[in-house]
CSV table of C-alpha atoms in Angstrom, one decimal:
chain,number,residue,atom,x,y,z
A,3,THR,CA,-5.8,15.5,-8.7
A,4,ALA,CA,-6.8,13.3,-11.7
A,5,SER,CA,-8.5,10.3,-10.9
A,6,VAL,CA,-9.5,8.0,-13.3
A,7,SER,CA,-12.7,5.8,-13.9
A,8,HIS,CA,-13.3,2.5,-15.7
A,9,GLY,CA,-16.6,0.9,-16.5
A,10,GLU,CA,-19.2,2.2,-14.1
A,11,GLY,CA,-17.3,4.3,-11.8
A,12,GLU,CA,-13.7,5.7,-10.2
A,13,LEU,CA,-11.2,3.2,-9.5
A,14,ASN,CA,-11.5,3.2,-5.7
A,15,GLU,CA,-10.0,0.2,-4.4
A,16,LEU,CA,-6.5,-1.4,-4.5
A,17,GLN,CA,-6.5,-5.2,-4.3
A,18,ILE,CA,-3.1,-6.5,-3.2
A,19,THR,CA,-1.8,-10.1,-2.8
A,20,LEU,CA,1.4,-10.4,-0.9
A,21,ILE,CA,2.8,-13.9,-2.5
A,22,ARG,CA,6.3,-13.9,-1.3
A,23,ALA,CA,9.8,-12.2,-0.8
A,24,ARG,CA,13.2,-13.4,-1.4
A,25,ASP,CA,16.9,-12.7,-0.5
A,26,LEU,CA,15.8,-10.7,2.3
A,27,PRO,CA,18.7,-9.0,4.7
A,28,VAL,CA,19.6,-11.0,7.6
A,29,MET,CA,18.8,-8.7,10.8
A,30,ASP,CA,18.9,-11.4,13.5
A,31,LYS,CA,22.7,-12.7,13.3
A,32,ASN,CA,23.4,-16.3,14.9
A,33,MET,CA,25.6,-15.7,18.2
A,34,PHE,CA,27.2,-19.0,18.0
A,35,ARG,CA,27.7,-19.9,14.3
A,36,SER,CA,27.8,-17.9,10.9
A,37,GLY,CA,24.4,-16.8,9.4
A,38,GLY,CA,21.1,-15.9,10.6
A,39,SER,CA,17.5,-15.1,10.0
A,40,SER,CA,14.9,-12.5,9.8
A,41,ASP,CA,11.2,-12.3,11.3
A,42,PRO,CA,10.0,-10.1,8.4
A,43,LEU,CA,6.3,-8.5,7.8
A,44,VAL,CA,5.4,-6.2,5.1
A,45,MET,CA,3.3,-3.0,5.4
A,46,PHE,CA,1.5,-1.1,2.8
A,47,LYS,CA,0.3,2.4,2.2
A,48,CYS,CA,-1.6,4.2,-0.1
A,49,GLY,CA,-2.7,7.8,0.6
A,50,TYR,CA,-4.5,7.4,4.1
A,51,SER,CA,-5.1,3.8,3.5
A,52,LYS,CA,-2.7,1.6,5.1
A,53,ALA,CA,-2.4,-2.7,5.8
A,54,THR,CA,0.0,-4.8,7.3
A,55,SER,CA,0.7,-8.6,6.8
A,56,THR,CA,1.3,-11.2,9.2
A,57,THR,CA,5.0,-11.9,10.5
A,58,LYS,CA,6.9,-14.8,9.2
A,59,LYS,CA,9.1,-16.2,11.8
A,60,LYS,CA,12.9,-17.0,10.9
A,61,SER,CA,12.9,-16.9,6.9
A,62,LEU,CA,14.6,-14.9,4.3
A,63,ASN,CA,12.4,-16.1,1.6
A,64,PRO,CA,9.1,-16.2,3.2
A,65,GLU,CA,5.7,-17.0,1.7
A,66,TRP,CA,2.4,-15.3,2.5
A,67,ASN,CA,-0.2,-15.5,-0.2
A,68,GLU,CA,-2.2,-12.9,2.0
A,69,THR,CA,-4.5,-10.3,0.1
A,70,PHE,CA,-5.5,-6.8,1.4
A,71,THR,CA,-7.4,-4.1,0.2
A,72,LEU,CA,-6.6,-0.3,0.3
A,73,GLU,CA,-9.2,2.6,-0.4
A,74,THR,CA,-8.1,4.9,-3.2
A,75,HIS,CA,-10.7,7.5,-3.3
A,76,ASP,CA,-9.8,10.4,-5.7
A,77,MET,CA,-6.1,9.1,-6.1
A,78,ASP,CA,-4.1,10.6,-8.9
A,79,THR,CA,-3.3,8.1,-11.1
A,80,LYS,CA,0.0,10.0,-12.8
A,81,ASN,CA,1.6,10.4,-9.4
A,82,GLY,CA,-0.1,8.3,-7.1
A,83,ILE,CA,2.2,5.9,-5.2
A,84,LEU,CA,2.0,2.8,-3.5
A,85,GLU,CA,4.5,2.2,-0.5
A,86,ILE,CA,5.8,-0.9,0.5
A,87,GLU,CA,7.8,-1.3,3.6
A,88,VAL,CA,9.5,-4.5,4.9
A,89,GLU,CA,10.6,-4.8,8.6
A,90,ASP,CA,12.0,-7.3,10.9
A,91,TYR,CA,9.8,-8.0,13.8
A,92,ASP,CA,11.4,-7.4,17.2
A,93,LEU,CA,9.1,-7.3,20.2
A,94,ALA,CA,12.0,-6.4,22.6
A,95,SER,CA,13.5,-3.3,20.9
A,96,GLY,CA,10.9,-2.6,18.5
A,97,ASN,CA,10.7,-3.6,14.6
A,98,ASP,CA,14.0,-3.0,12.2
A,99,PHE,CA,13.8,-1.5,8.8
A,100,MET,CA,14.5,-3.8,6.1
A,101,GLY,CA,13.6,-2.3,3.0
A,102,LYS,CA,11.3,-0.2,0.9
A,103,ALA,CA,9.7,0.1,-2.6
A,104,LEU,CA,7.9,3.0,-4.2
A,105,VAL,CA,5.4,1.6,-6.9
A,106,PRO,CA,3.6,4.3,-9.5
A,107,LEU,CA,0.1,3.2,-9.7
A,108,HIS,CA,-0.4,4.2,-13.2
A,109,PRO,CA,0.4,0.8,-14.6
A,110,PHE,CA,-2.4,-0.8,-12.5
A,111,ALA,CA,-4.7,1.8,-14.1
A,112,GLU,CA,-3.6,1.1,-17.5
A,113,ALA,CA,-4.3,-2.5,-17.0
A,114,LYS,CA,-8.1,-2.0,-16.7
A,115,GLU,CA,-8.9,-3.8,-13.6
A,116,ALA,CA,-7.0,-6.9,-14.7
A,117,PRO,CA,-4.4,-8.4,-12.2
A,118,VAL,CA,-0.6,-7.0,-12.4
A,119,ARG,CA,1.9,-9.6,-10.9
A,120,ALA,CA,5.3,-8.5,-10.6
A,121,TRP,CA,8.4,-8.3,-8.2
A,122,TYR,CA,9.6,-5.2,-6.7
A,123,LYS,CA,13.1,-4.6,-5.4
A,124,LEU,CA,13.4,-3.2,-2.1
A,125,GLY,CA,15.8,-0.1,-1.2
A,126,ASP,CA,16.6,2.1,1.5
A,127,GLU,CA,14.1,4.7,3.4
A,128,GLN,CA,13.5,6.6,0.0
A,129,GLY,CA,13.2,3.7,-2.1
A,130,ASN,CA,16.2,3.8,-3.6
A,131,ALA,CA,17.8,0.4,-4.9
A,132,ILE,CA,21.0,0.9,-6.1
A,133,PHE,CA,23.9,-1.1,-5.2
A,134,THR,CA,27.5,-1.8,-5.8
A,135,PRO,CA,28.4,-5.0,-7.8
A,136,MET,CA,30.7,-7.0,-6.2
A,137,SER,CA,32.0,-10.6,-6.2
A,138,ALA,CA,31.0,-13.5,-3.8
A,139,ALA,CA,34.1,-13.0,-1.7
A,140,GLU,CA,33.9,-9.4,-1.7
A,141,GLY,CA,30.1,-9.6,-0.7
A,142,LYS,CA,31.0,-11.8,2.4
A,143,LYS,CA,33.4,-9.5,3.7
A,144,ALA,CA,30.8,-6.5,3.0
A,145,LEU,CA,28.1,-8.3,4.9
A,146,ALA,CA,30.1,-8.9,8.1
A,147,LYS,CA,29.9,-5.1,8.4
A,148,ASN,CA,26.5,-4.1,6.5
A,149,PRO,CA,23.5,-6.4,6.3
A,150,PHE,CA,22.2,-4.4,3.2
A,151,ALA,CA,25.6,-4.6,1.0
A,152,MET,CA,24.4,-7.2,-1.3
A,153,GLY,CA,20.8,-5.9,-1.7
A,154,ARG,CA,17.4,-5.8,0.4
A,155,GLY,CA,15.7,-8.1,-1.4
A,156,GLU,CA,12.4,-8.0,-3.4
A,157,VAL,CA,8.7,-8.9,-3.0
A,158,GLU,CA,6.4,-10.4,-5.5
A,159,LEU,CA,3.1,-9.0,-5.4
A,160,GLU,CA,-0.3,-9.4,-7.5
A,161,VAL,CA,-2.2,-5.9,-7.6
A,162,LYS,CA,-5.8,-4.9,-9.1
A,163,TRP,CA,-7.1,-1.8,-9.1
A,164,VAL,CA,-10.7,-1.9,-9.5
A,165,HIS,CA,-14.0,0.0,-8.9
A,166,ASN,CA,-15.8,-1.3,-6.0
A,167,PRO,CA,-19.4,0.3,-5.9
A,168,ASN,CA,-19.9,-0.7,-2.1
A,169,LYS,CA,-17.6,2.1,-1.3
A,170,VAL,CA,-19.6,4.8,-2.9
A,171,VAL,CA,-23.1,4.9,-1.2
A,172,ALA,CA,-25.8,7.5,-1.8
A,173,LEU,CA,-27.3,8.5,1.1
A,174,SER,CA,-30.6,10.2,0.1
A,175,LYS,CA,-32.1,13.0,-1.7
A,176,VAL,CA,-32.2,16.1,0.5
A,177,VAL,CA,-35.1,18.5,-0.6
A,178,MET,CA,-33.8,22.2,0.7
A,179,ALA,CA,-36.5,24.7,1.0
A,180,ASN,CA,-36.2,28.5,0.8
A,181,THR,CA,-39.5,30.6,1.9
A,182,ALA,CA,-39.8,34.2,1.6
A,183,ASP,CA,-39.7,36.5,4.5
A,184,ASP,CA,-43.1,37.7,4.1
A,185,ALA,CA,-45.6,34.8,3.0
A,186,SER,CA,-48.3,37.4,2.5
A,187,THR,CA,-46.1,38.6,-0.8
A,188,GLY,CA,-47.2,35.3,-2.1
A,189,SER,CA,-43.9,34.2,-3.2
A,190,VAL,CA,-43.9,30.6,-4.5
A,191,LEU,CA,-42.0,27.9,-2.6
A,192,ARG,CA,-38.5,27.0,-4.1
A,193,THR,CA,-37.3,23.6,-3.6
A,194,ARG,CA,-34.2,21.9,-4.9
A,195,GLU,CA,-32.7,18.5,-4.5
A,196,VAL,CA,-29.3,17.8,-3.5
A,197,ILE,CA,-27.7,14.5,-3.7
A,198,LEU,CA,-25.4,13.5,-0.8
A,199,ILE,CA,-22.5,11.3,-1.6
A,200,PHE,CA,-20.9,9.4,1.0
A,201,ARG,CA,-17.4,7.8,0.3
A,202,SER,CA,-16.2,5.5,3.3
A,203,MET,CA,-12.9,7.0,4.3
A,204,GLN,CA,-10.2,6.2,7.2
A,205,ALA,CA,-10.2,8.5,10.1
A,206,ARG,CA,-7.1,10.0,11.0
A,207,GLU,CA,-5.5,12.1,13.9
A,208,LEU,CA,-8.3,11.4,16.5
A,209,PRO,CA,-7.8,12.2,20.0
């Protein structure tokens, strides 16, 4: 992979502010009258780093204004992806999938640590957001059968990709020595210094 660096080091932290969403699909239909609502939450994933927002109750146009950080050590800026997934919270039966967006990282790298604010359209499980245009009357009929017929909505983010020096820590300089098997030969003690670098990473697949 080809990681990128700006200024003093590698871009190793993605700072994401989840601002709001709009036009989300109805996942919880009203049993006694038309319409309904949803209880959306948003999940972010970049490599092995993940974050989840709070849940907004009964809203199709929620506002969060929540900020998250994802670690991006050695991330490929040409092919790296930020995954955005929205779910409808359901304690009883488990969350329901609402929509997904796959956002390339390279625009954030090109911004040179400046924030990028934009709307991202939600699509299906593969992030495809292609929908058939239809009239309001056609859409109303289609929504009765499929809550995603008119689209899955979109989310607004402000993203900044930066170098955080606190995420790269030099542990120590370790002196390694090699001695001859037979000290009587008068061999000179040879030393070399190795700088160990610790990068804080998330653990995975622990027992």
